[in-house]
Amino acid sequence: MSQESAYIQSDWRQEGVPFLRARDIVAINKNQKVKEPIYISRDLYERYSEQSGRVTPGDLLVTGVGSIGIPFLIKTESPIYFKDGNIIWFQNRTLDPAFFYFQFTGNSIQTYILSTSGKGTVGTFTIATGKQTPIVFPKKTEQKLIGSTMSDLDNLIAATQNKIDALEQVKETLSKNLFDQLWRFKEYSTSWKENKLKDIVSAYSGGTPSANIRTYYGGHIPFIRSAEIHSSTTALTLTQEGLKNSSAKLVKTGDILYALYGANSGDVDRSKINGAINQAILAMRPSKENDSNFILFQLMRMKNKIVSTYLQGGQGNLSGRIILALNLDMPESTSEQRTIGRSLQLLCELISINQSKYSQLESLKKSLLQNLFV
């Protein structure tokens, strides 16, 4: 749309007509906020649009550099400015707009774009290859039906993600205020007391069986490594012989697992399986007088402080000694611990339900794109 000579940083404004870049389209496509948006004046927009034209509802803008082939559908008359070469403009006067947009996200056109993007380190989608894009379409009534169905599905996916984000924010706010004791459930007023973690849990770590002994691996015992504490599956399994002849230790579903080593040092979660652990994980079981959920969420909230205190730039390893020496503020009342822990656990379950729903909707969308646009 714009001329190359018009791409001058001094023309950028803090408000006015949006200057759309390829990276902005990628962010919008991912339902993310555009970082550092830029604008040009209305006068400059009018000047260049007289030369190159204006986008209208139903047109499609497609990224030609970076993450290529990402579409953006023009839905309103609102003016938009963009740079030729970085974004390809498809003027649409024939196809149902939503159908046109979703066809560009389907396998057929995406495969074409990738196959014609060139063999260099940075692929490009050009005006020339754009003109050759294979478009297959049914009658207008079927286009509208497909387009509206996919739009409704996209809106449901976006709404589900918004709900997840809102629930995560509720969880963060609730956790902060409950553990800072700014909020108390009305039946509780007794002051909390400080406890060392080692005094309220039993804890242990395991070890790694020798990799040279093949009979130690490939059995029926899941071998949980630090990157897998959130997972219900493991890449490795141990045999009974491997467990017996090593220092690997068994954990039960529900035990608290704390990642000591690796990129996720400081992560904590409940074990989702009966399995075995090595030295990279600290396993904990709270005493009967203390609520497991309360301790779990308290440790989750402390992660950033632990990482900044004991790990250099977020890199390195923790130790069981460091974690067990942590001080936790806790109610003496087991009942108050359970009330707090259960409240946060219910929120986590609700988040998990919506995350599962989101995954199912994404799978449905992928299936429809594969089968409706051929």
Tab-separated table of C-alpha atoms in Angstrom:
chain	number	residue	atom	x	y	z
A	1	MET	CA	0.000	0.000	0.000
A	2	SER	CA	2.624	2.532	1.028
A	3	GLN	CA	5.685	3.471	-0.983
A	4	GLU	CA	9.069	2.300	0.275
A	5	SER	CA	10.279	5.907	0.529
A	6	ALA	CA	7.371	6.702	2.847
A	7	TYR	CA	8.618	4.321	5.512
A	8	ILE	CA	10.284	6.976	7.644
A	9	GLN	CA	10.472	6.625	11.403
A	10	SER	CA	10.072	10.363	11.895
A	11	ASP	CA	6.531	9.995	10.505
A	12	TRP	CA	5.496	7.693	13.341
A	13	ARG	CA	3.033	9.005	15.893
A	14	GLN	CA	1.642	7.915	19.272
A	15	GLU	CA	-1.878	8.063	17.870
A	16	GLY	CA	-3.636	8.430	14.542
A	17	VAL	CA	-3.964	5.856	11.747
A	18	PRO	CA	-2.556	2.440	12.787
A	19	PHE	CA	0.685	1.515	10.977
A	20	LEU	CA	0.342	-2.268	10.707
A	21	ARG	CA	3.531	-4.345	10.627
A	22	ALA	CA	3.938	-8.065	9.927
A	23	ARG	CA	4.759	-8.716	13.576
A	24	ASP	CA	1.549	-6.938	14.604
A	25	ILE	CA	-0.509	-9.317	12.447
A	26	VAL	CA	1.256	-12.286	14.065
A	27	ALA	CA	0.426	-10.957	17.541
A	28	ILE	CA	-3.229	-10.318	16.632
A	29	ASN	CA	-3.481	-13.817	15.156
A	30	LYS	CA	-2.311	-15.240	18.497
A	31	ASN	CA	-4.779	-13.088	20.468
A	32	GLN	CA	-1.840	-11.187	21.934
A	33	LYS	CA	-1.501	-7.481	22.580
A	34	VAL	CA	0.477	-5.585	19.937
A	35	LYS	CA	3.786	-4.454	21.432
A	36	GLU	CA	4.713	-0.804	20.908
A	37	PRO	CA	2.062	-0.001	18.281
A	38	ILE	CA	2.844	2.837	15.888
A	39	TYR	CA	0.668	5.278	13.954
A	40	ILE	CA	0.894	7.910	11.238
A	41	SER	CA	-1.060	11.130	10.862
A	42	ARG	CA	-4.379	11.155	9.049
A	43	ASP	CA	-2.994	13.682	6.542
A	44	LEU	CA	-0.093	11.402	5.605
A	45	TYR	CA	-2.447	8.444	5.318
A	46	GLU	CA	-4.741	10.381	2.978
A	47	ARG	CA	-1.797	11.423	0.817
A	48	TYR	CA	-0.466	7.907	0.255
A	49	SER	CA	-3.826	6.177	0.052
A	50	GLU	CA	-4.652	8.445	-2.903
A	51	GLN	CA	-1.724	6.842	-4.716
A	52	SER	CA	-2.026	3.215	-3.657
A	53	GLY	CA	-5.651	2.735	-2.579
A	54	ARG	CA	-7.417	1.813	0.649
A	55	VAL	CA	-8.297	-1.509	2.159
A	56	THR	CA	-11.995	-2.216	2.508
A	57	PRO	CA	-14.022	-4.756	4.532
A	58	GLY	CA	-13.461	-8.274	3.188
A	59	ASP	CA	-9.880	-7.626	2.059
A	60	LEU	CA	-7.095	-9.784	3.433
A	61	LEU	CA	-3.617	-8.730	4.560
A	62	VAL	CA	-1.063	-11.565	4.733
A	63	THR	CA	2.426	-11.441	6.235
A	64	GLY	CA	5.189	-11.725	3.651
A	65	VAL	CA	8.230	-11.708	5.950
A	66	GLY	CA	9.125	-13.304	9.279
A	67	SER	CA	6.266	-15.632	10.177
A	68	ILE	CA	4.908	-15.727	6.637
A	69	GLY	CA	1.378	-16.534	5.530
A	70	ILE	CA	-0.422	-15.186	8.614
A	71	PRO	CA	-3.721	-13.565	7.532
A	72	PHE	CA	-5.536	-10.513	8.894
A	73	LEU	CA	-9.114	-9.869	7.792
A	74	ILE	CA	-10.289	-6.301	7.288
A	75	LYS	CA	-13.675	-6.062	9.025
A	76	THR	CA	-14.379	-2.313	9.178
A	77	GLU	CA	-13.911	0.876	7.183
A	78	SER	CA	-11.366	2.139	9.725
A	79	PRO	CA	-8.173	3.268	7.922
A	80	ILE	CA	-5.053	1.094	8.164
A	81	TYR	CA	-1.580	1.823	6.807
A	82	PHE	CA	1.014	-0.839	6.018
A	83	LYS	CA	4.275	-1.373	4.174
A	84	ASP	CA	4.497	-3.041	0.755
A	85	GLY	CA	6.644	-6.177	0.683
A	86	ASN	CA	6.193	-6.951	4.349
A	87	ILE	CA	2.431	-7.436	3.987
A	88	ILE	CA	0.590	-8.702	0.909
A	89	TRP	CA	-2.790	-7.111	0.170
A	90	PHE	CA	-5.523	-9.299	-1.322
A	91	GLN	CA	-8.475	-7.250	-2.544
A	92	ASN	CA	-11.591	-9.380	-2.154
A	93	ARG	CA	-14.806	-8.620	-4.025
A	94	THR	CA	-15.937	-12.207	-4.635
A	95	LEU	CA	-15.570	-14.491	-1.647
A	96	ASP	CA	-17.285	-14.512	1.721
A	97	PRO	CA	-14.756	-12.652	3.936
A	98	ALA	CA	-14.679	-15.189	6.772
A	99	PHE	CA	-14.397	-18.105	4.330
A	100	PHE	CA	-11.525	-16.299	2.555
A	101	TYR	CA	-9.717	-15.715	5.856
A	102	PHE	CA	-10.029	-19.279	7.130
A	103	GLN	CA	-9.035	-20.772	3.802
A	104	PHE	CA	-5.721	-18.956	4.214
A	105	THR	CA	-5.194	-20.727	7.545
A	106	GLY	CA	-5.924	-24.166	6.038
A	107	ASN	CA	-3.304	-26.744	5.045
A	108	SER	CA	-3.602	-26.289	1.266
A	109	ILE	CA	-2.697	-22.598	1.100
A	110	GLN	CA	-0.224	-22.767	3.984
A	111	THR	CA	1.589	-25.627	2.227
A	112	TYR	CA	1.668	-23.594	-0.991
A	113	ILE	CA	3.085	-20.542	0.813
A	114	LEU	CA	5.843	-22.568	2.471
A	115	SER	CA	6.714	-24.386	-0.766
A	116	THR	CA	7.114	-21.109	-2.693
A	117	SER	CA	8.846	-19.085	0.008
A	118	GLY	CA	12.355	-19.766	-1.267
A	119	LYS	CA	15.281	-21.825	-0.024
A	120	GLY	CA	17.097	-19.053	1.857
A	121	THR	CA	17.392	-18.736	5.610
A	122	VAL	CA	14.500	-16.250	5.616
A	123	GLY	CA	11.488	-17.248	3.558
A	124	THR	CA	9.282	-14.639	1.888
A	125	PHE	CA	5.752	-14.566	0.519
A	126	THR	CA	5.723	-12.137	-2.388
A	127	ILE	CA	3.154	-10.370	-4.539
A	128	ALA	CA	4.159	-12.634	-7.439
A	129	THR	CA	3.598	-15.874	-5.522
A	130	GLY	CA	0.552	-14.335	-3.862
A	131	LYS	CA	-1.113	-13.906	-7.246
A	132	GLN	CA	-0.644	-17.628	-7.902
A	133	THR	CA	-2.202	-18.727	-4.597
A	134	PRO	CA	-4.618	-21.607	-5.355
A	135	ILE	CA	-8.111	-20.672	-4.160
A	136	VAL	CA	-10.871	-23.300	-4.232
A	137	PHE	CA	-14.357	-22.263	-3.198
A	138	PRO	CA	-17.964	-23.527	-3.252
A	139	LYS	CA	-21.132	-21.531	-3.856
A	140	LYS	CA	-21.611	-18.385	-1.795
A	141	THR	CA	-24.217	-19.972	0.511
A	142	GLU	CA	-21.785	-22.741	1.485
A	143	GLN	CA	-18.970	-20.221	1.876
A	144	LYS	CA	-21.083	-18.226	4.326
A	145	LEU	CA	-22.016	-21.339	6.299
A	146	ILE	CA	-18.401	-22.449	6.582
A	147	GLY	CA	-17.201	-18.933	7.378
A	148	SER	CA	-19.786	-18.317	10.087
A	149	THR	CA	-19.151	-21.726	11.673
A	150	MET	CA	-15.395	-21.130	11.822
A	151	SER	CA	-15.911	-17.584	13.117
A	152	ASP	CA	-18.170	-18.827	15.902
A	153	LEU	CA	-15.559	-21.427	16.807
A	154	ASP	CA	-12.792	-18.809	16.826
A	155	ASN	CA	-14.886	-16.557	19.063
A	156	LEU	CA	-15.484	-19.454	21.459
A	157	ILE	CA	-11.746	-20.204	21.568
A	158	ALA	CA	-10.968	-16.546	22.299
A	159	ALA	CA	-13.665	-16.377	24.994
A	160	THR	CA	-12.293	-19.531	26.619
A	161	GLN	CA	-8.778	-18.074	26.668
A	162	ASN	CA	-10.112	-14.860	28.181
A	163	LYS	CA	-11.832	-16.907	30.883
A	164	ILE	CA	-8.602	-18.766	31.640
A	165	ASP	CA	-6.708	-15.469	31.895
A	166	ALA	CA	-9.368	-14.035	34.219
A	167	LEU	CA	-9.303	-17.128	36.455
A	168	GLU	CA	-5.498	-17.005	36.603
A	169	GLN	CA	-5.734	-13.390	37.722
A	170	VAL	CA	-8.296	-14.293	40.384
A	171	LYS	CA	-6.015	-17.069	41.603
A	172	GLU	CA	-3.012	-14.728	41.785
A	173	THR	CA	-4.948	-12.041	43.662
A	174	LEU	CA	-6.563	-14.514	46.057
A	175	SER	CA	-3.264	-16.240	46.770
A	176	LYS	CA	-1.462	-12.974	47.478
A	177	ASN	CA	-4.090	-11.607	49.828
A	178	LEU	CA	-4.697	-14.866	51.703
A	179	PHE	CA	-1.031	-15.645	52.279
A	180	ASP	CA	-0.254	-12.022	53.195
A	181	GLN	CA	-3.183	-12.290	55.646
A	182	LEU	CA	-4.802	-9.184	54.200
A	183	TRP	CA	-7.924	-11.304	53.722
A	184	ARG	CA	-9.135	-13.752	56.363
A	185	PHE	CA	-12.140	-16.032	56.330
A	186	LYS	CA	-14.529	-14.578	58.902
A	187	GLU	CA	-14.421	-17.462	61.373
A	188	TYR	CA	-10.629	-17.197	61.807
A	189	SER	CA	-8.687	-14.495	63.657
A	190	THR	CA	-5.797	-16.226	65.465
A	191	SER	CA	-2.336	-15.012	64.436
A	192	TRP	CA	-0.260	-17.204	62.139
A	193	LYS	CA	3.063	-18.661	63.220
A	194	GLU	CA	6.300	-19.235	61.325
A	195	ASN	CA	7.314	-22.863	60.684
A	196	LYS	CA	10.326	-24.356	59.017
A	197	LEU	CA	9.274	-26.591	56.155
A	198	LYS	CA	11.402	-29.475	57.465
A	199	ASP	CA	9.333	-29.497	60.667
A	200	ILE	CA	5.986	-30.000	58.957
A	201	VAL	CA	6.824	-32.477	56.161
A	202	SER	CA	8.697	-35.712	55.658
A	203	ALA	CA	10.963	-35.353	52.636
A	204	TYR	CA	13.380	-37.335	50.467
A	205	SER	CA	15.081	-37.382	47.063
A	206	GLY	CA	16.115	-40.269	44.866
A	207	GLY	CA	18.933	-41.083	42.481
A	208	THR	CA	19.434	-42.043	38.839
A	209	PRO	CA	20.017	-45.700	37.920
A	210	SER	CA	23.086	-46.458	35.840
A	211	ALA	CA	22.445	-45.776	32.156
A	212	ASN	CA	24.848	-48.588	31.249
A	213	ILE	CA	22.603	-51.330	32.585
A	214	ARG	CA	19.810	-51.891	30.071
A	215	THR	CA	17.805	-54.134	32.385
A	216	TYR	CA	17.179	-51.116	34.637
A	217	TYR	CA	15.008	-49.365	32.041
A	218	GLY	CA	11.908	-50.207	30.020
A	219	GLY	CA	9.792	-51.555	32.867
A	220	HIS	CA	6.425	-50.485	34.243
A	221	ILE	CA	7.522	-47.883	36.827
A	222	PRO	CA	7.292	-44.283	35.535
A	223	PHE	CA	10.602	-42.477	36.142
A	224	ILE	CA	9.763	-38.823	36.882
A	225	ARG	CA	12.412	-36.240	36.040
A	226	SER	CA	12.304	-32.584	37.083
A	227	ALA	CA	10.787	-31.344	33.804
A	228	GLU	CA	7.948	-33.865	34.208
A	229	ILE	CA	6.580	-32.987	37.648
A	230	HIS	CA	3.476	-31.408	36.039
A	231	SER	CA	2.872	-34.364	33.730
A	232	SER	CA	0.888	-37.598	33.998
A	233	THR	CA	3.329	-39.405	31.676
A	234	THR	CA	7.105	-39.885	31.620
A	235	ALA	CA	9.601	-40.475	28.836
A	236	LEU	CA	11.461	-43.157	30.822
A	237	THR	CA	10.319	-46.140	32.875
A	238	LEU	CA	12.218	-48.349	35.328
A	239	THR	CA	12.139	-52.061	35.954
A	240	GLN	CA	11.850	-53.512	39.458
A	241	GLU	CA	15.516	-54.471	39.101
A	242	GLY	CA	16.424	-50.863	38.263
A	243	LEU	CA	14.505	-49.571	41.275
A	244	LYS	CA	15.951	-52.173	43.627
A	245	ASN	CA	19.566	-51.667	42.552
A	246	SER	CA	19.598	-47.865	42.545
A	247	SER	CA	18.777	-45.006	44.864
A	248	ALA	CA	15.647	-44.044	42.914
A	249	LYS	CA	12.734	-43.561	45.319
A	250	LEU	CA	9.020	-44.213	44.897
A	251	VAL	CA	6.433	-41.453	45.192
A	252	LYS	CA	2.657	-41.657	45.300
A	253	THR	CA	-0.023	-39.721	43.476
A	254	GLY	CA	-0.621	-36.546	45.507
A	255	ASP	CA	2.881	-36.236	46.947
A	256	ILE	CA	4.363	-32.734	46.616
A	257	LEU	CA	7.229	-32.708	44.098
A	258	TYR	CA	9.738	-29.839	44.077
A	259	ALA	CA	12.080	-29.436	41.072
A	260	LEU	CA	15.631	-28.808	42.301
A	261	TYR	CA	17.578	-29.066	39.031
A	262	GLY	CA	17.177	-27.895	35.460
A	263	ALA	CA	15.451	-25.056	33.652
A	264	ASN	CA	12.346	-25.413	35.832
A	265	SER	CA	14.149	-25.243	39.187
A	266	GLY	CA	11.686	-23.927	41.757
A	267	ASP	CA	8.615	-25.449	40.134
A	268	VAL	CA	6.357	-27.367	42.498
A	269	ASP	CA	3.310	-29.571	41.904
A	270	ARG	CA	1.525	-32.675	43.050
A	271	SER	CA	2.621	-35.956	41.563
A	272	LYS	CA	-0.051	-37.063	39.111
A	273	ILE	CA	1.193	-40.653	39.071
A	274	ASN	CA	2.748	-43.379	41.193
A	275	GLY	CA	6.355	-43.441	40.063
A	276	ALA	CA	10.017	-43.043	40.994
A	277	ILE	CA	12.201	-39.928	41.308
A	278	ASN	CA	15.872	-39.101	41.084
A	279	GLN	CA	18.045	-36.543	42.891
A	280	ALA	CA	16.628	-33.654	40.823
A	281	ILE	CA	13.338	-33.794	42.734
A	282	LEU	CA	12.496	-33.320	46.398
A	283	ALA	CA	9.363	-35.258	47.400
A	284	MET	CA	7.359	-34.124	50.437
A	285	ARG	CA	4.463	-35.460	52.490
A	286	PRO	CA	2.984	-33.068	55.077
A	287	SER	CA	2.242	-34.234	58.598
A	288	LYS	CA	-1.385	-34.969	59.483
A	289	GLU	CA	-1.696	-31.658	61.331
A	290	ASN	CA	-0.923	-29.653	58.197
A	291	ASP	CA	-2.828	-29.267	54.958
A	292	SER	CA	-1.058	-30.401	51.804
A	293	ASN	CA	-2.837	-27.904	49.545
A	294	PHE	CA	-1.937	-24.996	51.799
A	295	ILE	CA	1.755	-25.940	51.757
A	296	LEU	CA	1.715	-26.530	47.994
A	297	PHE	CA	0.261	-23.117	47.156
A	298	GLN	CA	2.479	-21.376	49.694
A	299	LEU	CA	5.536	-22.889	47.965
A	300	MET	CA	4.191	-21.904	44.531
A	301	ARG	CA	3.858	-18.321	45.668
A	302	MET	CA	7.418	-18.307	47.048
A	303	LYS	CA	9.020	-19.455	43.775
A	304	ASN	CA	10.149	-16.068	42.442
A	305	LYS	CA	11.781	-15.131	45.742
A	306	ILE	CA	13.543	-18.503	45.960
A	307	VAL	CA	14.849	-18.315	42.389
A	308	SER	CA	16.087	-14.722	42.772
A	309	THR	CA	17.761	-15.529	46.103
A	310	TYR	CA	19.476	-18.819	45.300
A	311	LEU	CA	19.871	-19.012	41.520
A	312	GLN	CA	22.115	-16.729	39.483
A	313	GLY	CA	20.034	-15.215	36.677
A	314	GLY	CA	17.529	-18.019	37.104
A	315	GLN	CA	20.245	-20.587	36.257
A	316	GLY	CA	21.663	-23.362	38.425
A	317	ASN	CA	20.374	-25.875	40.924
A	318	LEU	CA	18.671	-25.813	44.298
A	319	SER	CA	19.103	-28.314	47.094
A	320	GLY	CA	16.781	-30.116	49.441
A	321	ARG	CA	18.595	-28.445	52.341
A	322	ILE	CA	17.723	-24.976	51.015
A	323	ILE	CA	14.067	-25.814	50.433
A	324	LEU	CA	13.516	-27.591	53.736
A	325	ALA	CA	15.032	-24.606	55.586
A	326	LEU	CA	12.347	-22.279	54.201
A	327	ASN	CA	10.111	-20.487	56.694
A	328	LEU	CA	6.370	-20.661	56.037
A	329	ASP	CA	3.781	-18.491	57.784
A	330	MET	CA	0.899	-20.790	58.676
A	331	PRO	CA	-2.325	-20.767	60.686
A	332	GLU	CA	-2.208	-23.020	63.721
A	333	SER	CA	-5.717	-24.114	62.840
A	334	THR	CA	-5.695	-27.031	60.417
A	335	SER	CA	-9.222	-25.992	59.500
A	336	GLU	CA	-8.080	-22.568	58.264
A	337	GLN	CA	-5.241	-24.168	56.320
A	338	ARG	CA	-7.727	-26.513	54.646
A	339	THR	CA	-10.164	-23.704	53.854
A	340	ILE	CA	-7.444	-21.690	52.127
A	341	GLY	CA	-5.935	-24.691	50.395
A	342	ARG	CA	-9.296	-25.969	49.169
A	343	SER	CA	-10.316	-22.551	47.824
A	344	LEU	CA	-7.170	-22.303	45.734
A	345	GLN	CA	-7.422	-25.930	44.647
A	346	LEU	CA	-10.982	-25.385	43.373
A	347	LEU	CA	-9.742	-22.439	41.316
A	348	CYS	CA	-6.970	-24.601	39.854
A	349	GLU	CA	-9.476	-27.291	38.939
A	350	LEU	CA	-11.683	-24.717	37.228
A	351	ILE	CA	-8.683	-23.395	35.291
A	352	SER	CA	-7.751	-26.945	34.297
A	353	ILE	CA	-11.290	-27.658	33.051
A	354	ASN	CA	-11.183	-24.572	30.847
A	355	GLN	CA	-7.689	-25.371	29.604
A	356	SER	CA	-8.949	-28.810	28.577
A	357	LYS	CA	-11.916	-27.182	26.837
A	358	TYR	CA	-9.531	-24.815	25.040
A	359	SER	CA	-7.403	-27.743	23.815
A	360	GLN	CA	-10.484	-29.579	22.570
A	361	LEU	CA	-11.699	-26.499	20.688
A	362	GLU	CA	-8.276	-26.034	19.101
A	363	SER	CA	-8.277	-29.693	18.030
A	364	LEU	CA	-11.743	-29.262	16.535
A	365	LYS	CA	-10.611	-26.175	14.647
A	366	LYS	CA	-7.556	-28.002	13.294
A	367	SER	CA	-9.727	-30.902	12.128
A	368	LEU	CA	-12.210	-28.605	10.399
A	369	LEU	CA	-9.443	-26.673	8.654
A	370	GLN	CA	-7.985	-29.941	7.375
A	371	ASN	CA	-11.285	-31.279	6.086
A	372	LEU	CA	-13.277	-28.232	4.970
A	373	PHE	CA	-10.495	-26.524	3.007
A	374	VAL	CA	-8.901	-28.963	0.580
